[in-house]
mmCIF file of C-alpha atoms and ligand atoms in Angstrom:
data_model
loop_
_atom_site.group_PDB
_atom_site.id
_atom_site.type_symbol
_atom_site.label_atom_id
_atom_site.label_comp_id
_atom_site.label_asym_id
_atom_site.label_seq_id
_atom_site.Cartn_x
_atom_site.Cartn_y
_atom_site.Cartn_z
ATOM 1 C CA UNK J 1 48.395 104.183 -16.267
ATOM 2 C CA UNK J 2 46.613 105.261 -19.437
ATOM 3 C CA UNK J 3 48.202 103.771 -22.548
ATOM 4 C CA UNK J 4 48.036 105.988 -25.658
ATOM 5 C CA UNK J 5 47.436 104.059 -28.871
ATOM 6 C CA UNK J 6 48.920 105.543 -32.049
ATOM 7 C CA UNK J 7 47.907 104.132 -35.436
ATOM 8 C CA UNK J 8 50.952 104.665 -37.643
ATOM 9 C CA UNK J 9 51.198 103.396 -41.215
ATOM 10 C CA UNK J 10 54.093 105.413 -42.584
ATOM 11 C CA UNK J 11 57.598 106.300 -41.373
ATOM 12 C CA UNK J 12 56.664 109.940 -42.078
ATOM 13 C CA UNK J 13 53.527 109.966 -39.918
ATOM 14 C CA UNK J 14 53.267 113.011 -37.639
ATOM 15 C CA UNK J 15 52.758 110.791 -34.583
ATOM 16 C CA UNK J 16 56.271 109.373 -34.882
ATOM 17 C CA UNK J 17 57.504 112.547 -33.173
ATOM 18 C CA UNK J 18 55.153 112.079 -30.240
ATOM 19 C CA UNK J 19 56.350 108.496 -29.757
ATOM 20 C CA UNK J 20 60.000 109.605 -30.056
ATOM 21 C CA UNK J 21 59.367 112.208 -27.376
ATOM 22 C CA UNK J 22 57.780 109.704 -24.975
ATOM 23 C CA UNK J 23 60.871 107.502 -25.364
ATOM 24 C CA UNK J 24 63.365 110.340 -25.066
ATOM 25 C CA UNK J 25 61.712 111.410 -21.816
ATOM 26 C CA UNK J 26 62.143 107.943 -20.310
ATOM 27 C CA UNK J 27 58.723 106.464 -21.148
ATOM 28 C CA UNK J 28 57.966 103.041 -22.621
ATOM 29 C CA UNK J 29 56.335 102.433 -26.007
ATOM 30 C CA UNK J 30 55.526 99.217 -27.851
ATOM 31 C CA UNK J 31 56.716 99.556 -31.440
ATOM 32 C CA UNK J 32 56.381 97.392 -34.549
ATOM 33 C CA UNK J 33 59.358 95.601 -36.072
ATOM 34 C CA UNK J 34 59.490 93.157 -38.995
ATOM 35 C CA UNK J 35 59.862 90.242 -36.552
ATOM 36 C CA UNK J 36 57.552 90.871 -33.567
ATOM 37 C CA UNK J 37 56.402 93.958 -31.649
ATOM 38 C CA UNK J 38 59.033 95.296 -29.230
ATOM 39 C CA UNK J 39 58.620 97.002 -25.852
ATOM 40 C CA UNK J 40 61.010 99.935 -26.207
ATOM 41 C CA UNK J 41 62.746 102.255 -23.749
ATOM 42 C CA UNK J 42 65.990 104.262 -23.589
ATOM 43 C CA UNK J 43 68.841 101.717 -23.822
ATOM 44 C CA UNK J 44 71.301 104.066 -22.140
ATOM 45 C CA UNK J 45 69.225 104.456 -18.986
ATOM 46 C CA UNK J 46 69.240 101.533 -16.550
ATOM 47 C CA UNK J 47 66.033 102.706 -14.896
ATOM 48 C CA UNK J 48 64.184 102.349 -18.225
ATOM 49 C CA UNK J 49 65.380 98.742 -18.448
ATOM 50 C CA UNK J 50 63.987 98.157 -14.955
ATOM 51 C CA UNK J 51 60.636 99.584 -16.050
ATOM 52 C CA UNK J 52 60.660 97.240 -19.057
ATOM 53 C CA UNK J 53 61.295 94.207 -16.841
ATOM 54 C CA UNK J 54 58.496 95.296 -14.516
ATOM 55 C CA UNK J 55 55.984 95.849 -17.365
ATOM 56 C CA UNK J 56 56.741 92.403 -18.832
ATOM 57 C CA UNK J 57 57.079 90.619 -15.521
ATOM 58 C CA UNK J 58 60.471 89.449 -16.796
ATOM 59 C CA UNK J 59 63.413 88.277 -14.673
ATOM 60 C CA UNK J 60 66.037 91.022 -14.775
ATOM 61 C CA UNK J 61 68.964 88.697 -15.513
ATOM 62 C CA UNK J 62 67.597 88.237 -19.031
ATOM 63 C CA UNK J 63 69.395 90.814 -21.215
ATOM 64 C CA UNK J 64 67.656 93.122 -23.693
ATOM 65 C CA UNK J 65 68.369 93.690 -27.379
ATOM 66 C CA UNK J 66 69.432 97.252 -28.264
ATOM 67 C CA UNK J 67 67.846 98.621 -31.445
ATOM 68 C CA UNK J 68 69.658 101.178 -33.614
ATOM 69 C CA UNK J 69 68.897 103.069 -36.809
ATOM 70 C CA UNK J 70 72.479 103.623 -38.049
ATOM 71 C CA UNK J 71 75.924 101.995 -37.843
ATOM 72 C CA UNK J 72 77.178 105.183 -36.098
ATOM 73 C CA UNK J 73 74.883 104.311 -33.183
ATOM 74 C CA UNK J 74 76.478 100.843 -32.904
ATOM 75 C CA UNK J 75 80.080 101.952 -32.479
ATOM 76 C CA UNK J 76 79.806 103.564 -29.024
ATOM 77 C CA UNK J 77 77.842 100.575 -27.638
ATOM 78 C CA UNK J 78 80.603 98.003 -28.183
ATOM 79 C CA UNK J 79 84.338 97.718 -27.465
ATOM 80 C CA UNK J 80 85.122 97.298 -31.153
ATOM 81 C CA UNK J 81 83.475 95.965 -34.295
ATOM 82 C CA UNK J 82 85.404 93.076 -35.850
ATOM 83 C CA UNK J 83 85.346 92.526 -39.625
ATOM 84 C CA UNK J 84 83.056 89.509 -39.221
ATOM 85 C CA UNK J 85 80.450 91.696 -37.486
ATOM 86 C CA UNK J 86 80.731 94.388 -40.152
ATOM 87 C CA UNK J 87 80.285 91.752 -42.864
ATOM 88 C CA UNK J 88 77.108 90.445 -41.194
ATOM 89 C CA UNK J 89 75.734 93.953 -40.744
ATOM 90 C CA UNK J 90 76.500 94.824 -44.352
ATOM 91 C CA UNK J 91 74.726 91.739 -45.628
ATOM 92 C CA UNK J 92 71.694 91.594 -43.313
ATOM 93 C CA UNK J 93 71.063 95.028 -41.745
ATOM 94 C CA UNK J 94 68.646 96.569 -41.612
ATOM 95 C CA UNK J 95 67.049 93.201 -40.918
ATOM 96 C CA UNK J 96 66.067 90.404 -38.556
ATOM 97 C CA UNK J 97 69.439 89.536 -37.020
ATOM 98 C CA UNK J 98 70.956 90.490 -33.673
ATOM 99 C CA UNK J 99 74.733 90.575 -33.173
ATOM 100 C CA UNK J 100 76.350 90.103 -29.747
ATOM 101 C CA UNK J 101 79.747 91.705 -29.009
ATOM 102 C CA UNK J 102 81.651 92.786 -25.871
ATOM 103 C CA UNK J 103 79.909 95.905 -24.552
ATOM 104 C CA UNK J 104 81.291 99.360 -23.809
ATOM 105 C CA UNK J 105 80.853 101.266 -20.535
ATOM 106 C CA UNK J 106 77.842 103.223 -21.773
ATOM 107 C CA UNK J 107 75.589 100.155 -21.844
ATOM 108 C CA UNK J 108 74.014 99.876 -18.382
ATOM 109 C CA UNK J 109 74.283 96.524 -16.562
ATOM 110 C CA UNK J 110 70.494 96.441 -16.334
ATOM 111 C CA UNK J 111 70.336 96.263 -20.152
ATOM 112 C CA UNK J 112 73.023 93.575 -20.511
ATOM 113 C CA UNK J 113 71.586 91.578 -17.622
ATOM 114 C CA UNK J 114 74.953 91.868 -15.881
ATOM 115 C CA UNK J 115 76.823 90.269 -18.826
ATOM 116 C CA UNK J 116 79.857 91.964 -20.374
ATOM 117 C CA UNK J 117 78.320 91.719 -23.855
ATOM 118 C CA UNK J 118 75.534 93.571 -25.642
ATOM 119 C CA UNK J 119 73.074 92.370 -28.294
ATOM 120 C CA UNK J 120 72.353 94.914 -31.052
ATOM 121 C CA UNK J 121 70.105 94.960 -34.086
ATOM 122 C CA UNK J 122 68.994 97.413 -36.770
ATOM 123 C CA UNK J 123 65.391 96.558 -37.670
ATOM 124 C CA UNK J 124 64.198 96.516 -41.248
ATOM 125 C CA UNK J 125 60.797 97.981 -40.379
ATOM 126 C CA UNK J 126 60.941 101.631 -41.466
ATOM 127 C CA UNK J 127 58.504 102.827 -38.820
ATOM 128 C CA UNK J 128 60.754 101.283 -36.150
ATOM 129 C CA UNK J 129 63.849 103.019 -37.561
ATOM 130 C CA UNK J 130 62.002 106.283 -37.887
ATOM 131 C CA UNK J 131 60.956 106.072 -34.197
ATOM 132 C CA UNK J 132 64.563 105.321 -33.123
ATOM 133 C CA UNK J 133 65.763 108.303 -35.164
ATOM 134 C CA UNK J 134 63.123 110.570 -33.743
ATOM 135 C CA UNK J 135 63.931 109.487 -30.167
ATOM 136 C CA UNK J 136 67.616 110.170 -30.910
ATOM 137 C CA UNK J 137 68.742 107.298 -28.656
ATOM 138 C CA UNK J 138 69.258 103.538 -29.081
ATOM 139 C CA UNK J 139 66.224 101.615 -27.806
ATOM 140 C CA UNK J 140 66.269 98.516 -25.633
ATOM 141 C CA UNK J 141 63.349 96.351 -26.723
ATOM 142 C CA UNK J 142 62.384 92.835 -25.781
ATOM 143 C CA UNK J 143 59.291 91.331 -27.369
ATOM 144 C CA UNK J 144 56.218 93.238 -26.125
ATOM 145 C CA UNK J 145 54.463 90.262 -24.486
ATOM 146 C CA UNK J 146 54.003 89.411 -20.836
ATOM 147 C CA UNK J 147 56.920 87.168 -19.885
ATOM 148 C CA UNK J 148 56.222 83.552 -20.856
ATOM 149 C CA UNK J 149 53.426 84.364 -23.345
ATOM 150 C CA UNK J 150 53.772 83.975 -27.095
ATOM 151 C CA UNK J 151 55.500 86.988 -28.694
ATOM 152 C CA UNK J 152 53.099 89.568 -30.179
ATOM 153 C CA UNK J 153 52.835 89.774 -33.956
ATOM 154 C CA UNK J 154 49.921 92.217 -34.108
ATOM 155 C CA UNK J 155 48.944 95.322 -32.176
ATOM 156 C CA UNK J 156 45.945 93.495 -30.708
ATOM 157 C CA UNK J 157 48.313 90.946 -29.099
ATOM 158 C CA UNK J 158 50.244 93.846 -27.549
ATOM 159 C CA UNK J 159 47.059 95.523 -26.343
ATOM 160 C CA UNK J 160 45.944 92.232 -24.718
ATOM 161 C CA UNK J 161 49.211 92.016 -22.741
ATOM 162 C CA UNK J 162 50.352 95.616 -22.185
ATOM 163 C CA UNK J 163 47.353 97.952 -22.102
ATOM 164 C CA UNK J 164 47.570 99.995 -18.888
ATOM 165 C CA UNK J 165 51.179 98.922 -18.204
ATOM 166 C CA UNK J 166 53.115 101.228 -20.590
ATOM 167 C CA UNK J 167 52.885 104.779 -21.975
ATOM 168 C CA UNK J 168 52.120 104.030 -25.615
ATOM 169 C CA UNK J 169 51.409 101.337 -28.183
ATOM 170 C CA UNK J 170 52.050 101.914 -31.877
ATOM 171 C CA UNK J 171 49.612 99.980 -34.077
ATOM 172 C CA UNK J 172 51.118 99.284 -37.508
ATOM 173 C CA UNK J 173 49.356 96.068 -38.432
ATOM 174 C CA UNK J 174 50.843 92.582 -38.589
ATOM 175 C CA UNK J 175 54.554 91.710 -38.448
ATOM 176 C CA UNK J 176 55.981 90.157 -41.614
ATOM 177 C CA UNK J 177 58.428 87.600 -40.260
ATOM 178 C CA UNK J 178 56.469 86.560 -37.174
ATOM 179 C CA UNK J 179 59.312 85.068 -35.090
ATOM 180 C CA UNK J 180 62.035 87.016 -33.298
ATOM 181 C CA UNK J 181 65.395 87.849 -34.840
ATOM 182 C CA UNK J 182 68.259 85.423 -35.301
ATOM 183 C CA UNK J 183 70.690 85.949 -32.389
ATOM 184 C CA UNK J 184 74.378 85.285 -33.055
ATOM 185 C CA UNK J 185 77.271 85.838 -30.666
ATOM 186 C CA UNK J 186 80.540 87.087 -32.140
ATOM 187 C CA UNK J 187 81.919 87.452 -28.616
ATOM 188 C CA UNK J 188 83.068 83.812 -28.884
ATOM 189 C CA UNK J 189 85.029 81.875 -31.516
ATOM 190 C CA UNK J 190 83.675 80.293 -33.605
ATOM 191 C CA UNK J 191 80.566 82.434 -33.832
ATOM 192 C CA UNK J 192 77.634 80.831 -32.001
ATOM 193 C CA UNK J 193 73.988 80.829 -33.033
ATOM 194 C CA UNK J 194 71.934 81.344 -29.867
ATOM 195 C CA UNK J 195 68.460 81.738 -31.382
ATOM 196 C CA UNK J 196 67.406 80.755 -34.924
ATOM 197 C CA UNK J 197 65.314 83.208 -36.981
ATOM 198 C CA UNK J 198 64.722 84.513 -40.504
ATOM 199 C CA UNK J 199 68.473 84.618 -41.164
ATOM 200 C CA UNK J 200 69.129 80.860 -41.320
ATOM 201 C CA UNK J 201 72.290 78.911 -40.333
ATOM 202 C CA UNK J 202 73.020 78.441 -44.046
ATOM 203 C CA UNK J 203 72.858 82.206 -44.676
ATOM 204 C CA UNK J 204 75.177 82.822 -41.692
ATOM 205 C CA UNK J 205 77.700 80.226 -42.845
ATOM 206 C CA UNK J 206 77.910 81.933 -46.221
ATOM 207 C CA UNK J 207 79.196 85.097 -44.551
ATOM 208 C CA UNK J 208 81.066 83.729 -41.525
ATOM 209 C CA UNK J 209 82.305 80.300 -42.580
ATOM 210 C CA UNK J 210 82.074 77.872 -39.679
ATOM 211 C CA UNK J 211 79.508 78.599 -36.955
ATOM 212 C CA UNK J 212 78.367 76.602 -33.946
ATOM 213 C CA UNK J 213 74.728 76.110 -33.074
ATOM 214 C CA UNK J 214 74.097 76.330 -29.348
ATOM 215 C CA UNK J 215 72.642 73.097 -27.957
ATOM 216 C CA UNK J 216 69.783 75.051 -26.348
ATOM 217 C CA UNK J 217 68.458 75.713 -29.879
ATOM 218 C CA UNK J 218 67.368 72.066 -30.251
ATOM 219 C CA UNK J 219 67.042 70.784 -26.740
ATOM 220 C CA UNK J 220 66.186 71.469 -23.165
ATOM 221 C CA UNK J 221 69.238 72.587 -21.215
ATOM 222 C CA UNK J 222 70.412 69.990 -18.701
ATOM 223 C CA UNK J 223 69.455 70.786 -15.084
ATOM 224 C CA UNK J 224 71.849 73.384 -13.633
ATOM 225 C CA UNK J 225 73.585 74.185 -16.970
ATOM 226 C CA UNK J 226 74.416 77.840 -17.633
ATOM 227 C CA UNK J 227 72.588 79.249 -20.681
ATOM 228 C CA UNK J 228 74.715 81.123 -23.252
ATOM 229 C CA UNK J 229 71.564 83.111 -23.889
ATOM 230 C CA UNK J 230 69.742 83.587 -20.591
ATOM 231 C CA UNK J 231 66.391 83.796 -22.408
ATOM 232 C CA UNK J 232 66.710 80.124 -23.366
ATOM 233 C CA UNK J 233 66.358 78.903 -19.829
ATOM 234 C CA UNK J 234 62.951 80.403 -19.136
ATOM 235 C CA UNK J 235 59.575 78.945 -19.922
ATOM 236 C CA UNK J 236 58.646 80.471 -23.203
ATOM 237 C CA UNK J 237 55.923 81.114 -25.739
ATOM 238 C CA UNK J 238 53.491 79.129 -23.668
ATOM 239 C CA UNK J 239 49.785 79.176 -24.081
ATOM 240 C CA UNK J 240 47.738 78.250 -20.995
ATOM 241 C CA UNK J 241 46.959 74.904 -22.604
ATOM 242 C CA UNK J 242 49.475 72.095 -22.426
ATOM 243 C CA UNK J 243 50.999 71.547 -25.847
ATOM 244 C CA UNK J 244 52.304 68.241 -27.210
ATOM 245 C CA UNK J 245 54.323 68.184 -30.417
ATOM 246 C CA UNK J 246 53.413 65.083 -32.412
ATOM 247 C CA UNK J 247 55.931 63.789 -34.954
ATOM 248 C CA UNK J 248 54.738 61.578 -37.788
ATOM 249 C CA UNK J 249 52.799 61.568 -41.064
ATOM 250 C CA UNK J 250 49.498 63.451 -41.265
ATOM 251 C CA UNK J 251 47.613 60.142 -41.360
ATOM 252 C CA UNK J 252 49.315 58.999 -38.151
ATOM 253 C CA UNK J 253 48.640 62.423 -36.589
ATOM 254 C CA UNK J 254 44.913 62.137 -37.445
ATOM 255 C CA UNK J 255 44.689 58.671 -35.898
ATOM 256 C CA UNK J 256 46.510 59.833 -32.795
ATOM 257 C CA UNK J 257 44.336 62.918 -32.323
ATOM 258 C CA UNK J 258 41.115 61.045 -32.998
ATOM 259 C CA UNK J 259 42.052 58.415 -30.392
ATOM 260 C CA UNK J 260 43.378 60.748 -27.714
ATOM 261 C CA UNK J 261 41.089 63.766 -27.978
ATOM 262 C CA UNK J 262 39.053 64.873 -25.009
ATOM 263 C CA UNK J 263 36.495 67.652 -24.754
ATOM 264 C CA UNK J 264 38.926 70.566 -24.703
ATOM 265 C CA UNK J 265 41.501 69.301 -27.191
ATOM 266 C CA UNK J 266 42.533 71.525 -30.090
ATOM 267 C CA UNK J 267 44.767 70.502 -33.000
ATOM 268 C CA UNK J 268 47.460 72.844 -34.284
ATOM 269 C CA UNK J 269 47.912 71.842 -37.908
ATOM 270 C CA UNK J 270 48.769 73.089 -41.391
ATOM 271 C CA UNK J 271 46.405 74.824 -43.861
ATOM 272 C CA UNK J 272 43.895 72.455 -45.415
ATOM 273 C CA UNK J 273 44.308 69.714 -42.800
ATOM 274 C CA UNK J 274 41.639 71.002 -40.444
ATOM 275 C CA UNK J 275 38.685 69.373 -42.265
ATOM 276 C CA UNK J 276 40.074 65.900 -41.706
ATOM 277 C CA UNK J 277 40.304 66.201 -37.925
ATOM 278 C CA UNK J 278 37.570 65.355 -35.429
ATOM 279 C CA UNK J 279 38.534 68.195 -33.039
ATOM 280 C CA UNK J 280 38.549 71.990 -33.467
ATOM 281 C CA UNK J 281 41.748 73.050 -35.233
ATOM 282 C CA UNK J 282 43.907 76.136 -35.609
ATOM 283 C CA UNK J 283 46.342 76.331 -38.513
ATOM 284 C CA UNK J 284 49.870 77.730 -38.526
ATOM 285 C CA UNK J 285 50.821 78.215 -42.166
ATOM 286 C CA UNK J 286 51.370 75.717 -44.960
ATOM 287 C CA UNK J 287 53.118 72.376 -44.601
ATOM 288 C CA UNK J 288 55.980 73.034 -47.004
ATOM 289 C CA UNK J 289 56.323 76.741 -46.339
ATOM 290 C CA UNK J 290 58.253 77.529 -43.130
ATOM 291 C CA UNK J 291 58.021 81.271 -43.851
ATOM 292 C CA UNK J 292 54.236 81.094 -43.536
ATOM 293 C CA UNK J 293 54.534 78.885 -40.428
ATOM 294 C CA UNK J 294 56.794 81.499 -38.797
ATOM 295 C CA UNK J 295 54.348 84.248 -39.653
ATOM 296 C CA UNK J 296 51.361 82.557 -38.004
ATOM 297 C CA UNK J 297 52.767 80.409 -35.181
ATOM 298 C CA UNK J 298 52.474 82.946 -32.338
ATOM 299 C CA UNK J 299 49.012 84.071 -33.407
ATOM 300 C CA UNK J 300 47.952 80.411 -33.514
ATOM 301 C CA UNK J 301 49.291 79.802 -29.987
ATOM 302 C CA UNK J 302 47.264 82.769 -28.723
ATOM 303 C CA UNK J 303 44.159 81.551 -30.579
ATOM 304 C CA UNK J 304 44.154 78.148 -28.863
ATOM 305 C CA UNK J 305 43.976 79.937 -25.512
ATOM 306 C CA UNK J 306 41.082 82.088 -26.674
ATOM 307 C CA UNK J 307 39.279 78.855 -27.609
ATOM 308 C CA UNK J 308 39.723 77.612 -24.039
ATOM 309 C CA UNK J 309 41.878 74.642 -25.066
ATOM 310 C CA UNK J 310 43.312 72.493 -22.291
ATOM 311 C CA UNK J 311 45.318 70.156 -24.511
ATOM 312 C CA UNK J 312 46.877 71.004 -27.850
ATOM 313 C CA UNK J 313 48.267 68.407 -30.255
ATOM 314 C CA UNK J 314 50.583 70.171 -32.695
ATOM 315 C CA UNK J 315 51.984 69.065 -36.037
ATOM 316 C CA UNK J 316 55.766 68.781 -36.087
ATOM 317 C CA UNK J 317 57.463 71.273 -38.441
ATOM 318 C CA UNK J 318 60.569 70.647 -40.562
ATOM 319 C CA UNK J 319 63.557 71.759 -38.534
ATOM 320 C CA UNK J 320 65.851 72.927 -41.287
ATOM 321 C CA UNK J 321 66.513 76.373 -42.778
ATOM 322 C CA UNK J 322 63.806 78.791 -41.655
ATOM 323 C CA UNK J 323 61.947 75.789 -40.231
ATOM 324 C CA UNK J 324 64.527 75.601 -37.445
ATOM 325 C CA UNK J 325 63.186 78.905 -36.037
ATOM 326 C CA UNK J 326 59.612 77.565 -36.006
ATOM 327 C CA UNK J 327 60.736 74.264 -34.458
ATOM 328 C CA UNK J 328 62.733 76.115 -31.765
ATOM 329 C CA UNK J 329 59.651 78.133 -30.701
ATOM 330 C CA UNK J 330 57.291 75.156 -30.799
ATOM 331 C CA UNK J 331 59.445 72.839 -28.658
ATOM 332 C CA UNK J 332 59.463 75.597 -26.029
ATOM 333 C CA UNK J 333 55.710 76.161 -26.305
ATOM 334 C CA UNK J 334 55.426 72.390 -25.765
ATOM 335 C CA UNK J 335 57.880 72.457 -22.828
ATOM 336 C CA UNK J 336 59.883 69.837 -24.834
ATOM 337 C CA UNK J 337 56.945 67.453 -24.757
ATOM 338 C CA UNK J 338 57.336 65.499 -28.021
ATOM 339 C CA UNK J 339 55.647 62.262 -29.056
ATOM 340 C CA UNK J 340 57.092 60.314 -31.970
ATOM 341 C CA UNK J 341 54.516 58.093 -33.696
HETATM 342 O O1 TXA D 401 63.179 90.177 -33.091
HETATM 343 C C1 TXA D 401 63.603 90.453 -31.979
HETATM 344 O O2 TXA D 401 64.761 90.211 -31.634
HETATM 345 C C2 TXA D 401 62.619 91.125 -31.000
HETATM 346 C C3 TXA D 401 62.272 92.486 -31.601
HETATM 347 C C4 TXA D 401 61.453 93.319 -30.671
HETATM 348 O O3 TXA D 401 63.423 93.148 -32.001
HETATM 349 N N1 TXA D 401 63.203 91.255 -29.700
HETATM 350 C C5 TXA D 401 63.367 90.173 -28.875
HETATM 351 O O4 TXA D 401 63.897 90.452 -27.639
HETATM 352 O O5 TXA D 401 63.064 89.047 -29.190
HETATM 353 P P1 TXA D 401 63.812 89.466 -26.411
HETATM 354 O O6 TXA D 401 64.336 90.259 -25.281
HETATM 355 O O7 TXA D 401 62.445 88.935 -26.261
HETATM 356 O O8 TXA D 401 64.837 88.334 -26.727
HETATM 357 C C6 TXA D 401 66.222 88.585 -26.629
HETATM 358 C C7 TXA D 401 66.977 87.298 -26.532
HETATM 359 C C8 TXA D 401 66.836 86.665 -25.166
HETATM 360 O O9 TXA D 401 66.750 85.256 -25.318
HETATM 361 C C9 TXA D 401 68.141 87.068 -24.467
HETATM 362 O O10 TXA D 401 68.513 86.145 -23.495
HETATM 363 C C10 TXA D 401 69.105 87.116 -25.635
HETATM 364 O O11 TXA D 401 68.369 87.579 -26.728
HETATM 365 N N2 TXA D 401 70.220 88.061 -25.373
HETATM 366 C C11 TXA D 401 70.162 89.407 -25.320
HETATM 367 N N3 TXA D 401 71.359 89.933 -25.013
HETATM 368 C C12 TXA D 401 72.209 88.888 -24.886
HETATM 369 C C13 TXA D 401 73.604 88.771 -24.558
HETATM 370 N N4 TXA D 401 74.351 89.835 -24.315
HETATM 371 N N5 TXA D 401 74.135 87.515 -24.519
HETATM 372 C C14 TXA D 401 73.367 86.424 -24.760
HETATM 373 N N6 TXA D 401 72.054 86.477 -25.063
HETATM 374 C C15 TXA D 401 71.481 87.678 -25.120
HETATM 375 MG MG1 MG D 402 60.819 87.523 -25.958
#
């Protein structure tokens, strides 16, 4: 299949219409959002969801997030919208948070992965909203990477994974947030955080009061346990190299890397630390700035592969506030392989 690439830098660009038309006719297009690039298709058509799973190589029991451009588009997708959900939407939409509620009949089982709930979000990225509006339908969109690979935060990442597999790719530069949206379920009481993101637990508590954080956010699920969010149970964000997360001071990290490095070892560290290491290094943001870490983590994970790394020793991020989102992605990239010095 030939993949059309559209360079779009404004929500008023003429090409938005062409992308909207591809989607309305049942095609697939990778589109930018503020978090990561999404692989979009008609959310009301089960066969489009199947095409999305096929293009990603993703297991079809892993449900998709439905993207909307107005609250009016949300109402028909769910059974009802409780006050707590409206309060979240009012505070954070358009923005990087996904809200799960019991689904209505119009959401195909292929989109919900057979669950009786649906995850919905209104992206902040204006080009994304303009494409949804132009298509005139809600869009199911998982991250636009091959299943298991780090999520794409630039059009070149998407082209690496999806060229030839989908109808179109919209190139709008780099994503601002860099990790996927916060996912919260309001289909259970108390509300449950399933995936941490730019909207932090503290920000959620301010609106909702008490919330629970799903254990899969911090840890590997026990063998045979059922995941509240099916995505949590799959291998995720993995470079080809084997990643080890190393917890300790920078001095201890340096000693450890210098002692344990082999020929194809790469260090994943913070800005400014690379000079002090005896192995090639890739940085992922600044030590005390989890926003910058989020922005660069997926690009850094792709870079270590391009360098041909076999082993990656990664610095351990703070796991509070926005840092929790970075930590959650890194422990998965490391397949929960953590060394404490
Ligand atoms: O930022 C984002 O959310 C990006 C952009 C493109 O919007 N999308 C994204 O989608 O990350 P995806 O499919 O890669 O991740 C969706 C996650 C998965 O872990 C999935 O299991 C979970 O959300 N999910 C979706 N619907 C769910 C549901 N009804 N119940 C529980 N978990 C759900
Ligand atoms: Mg994903």
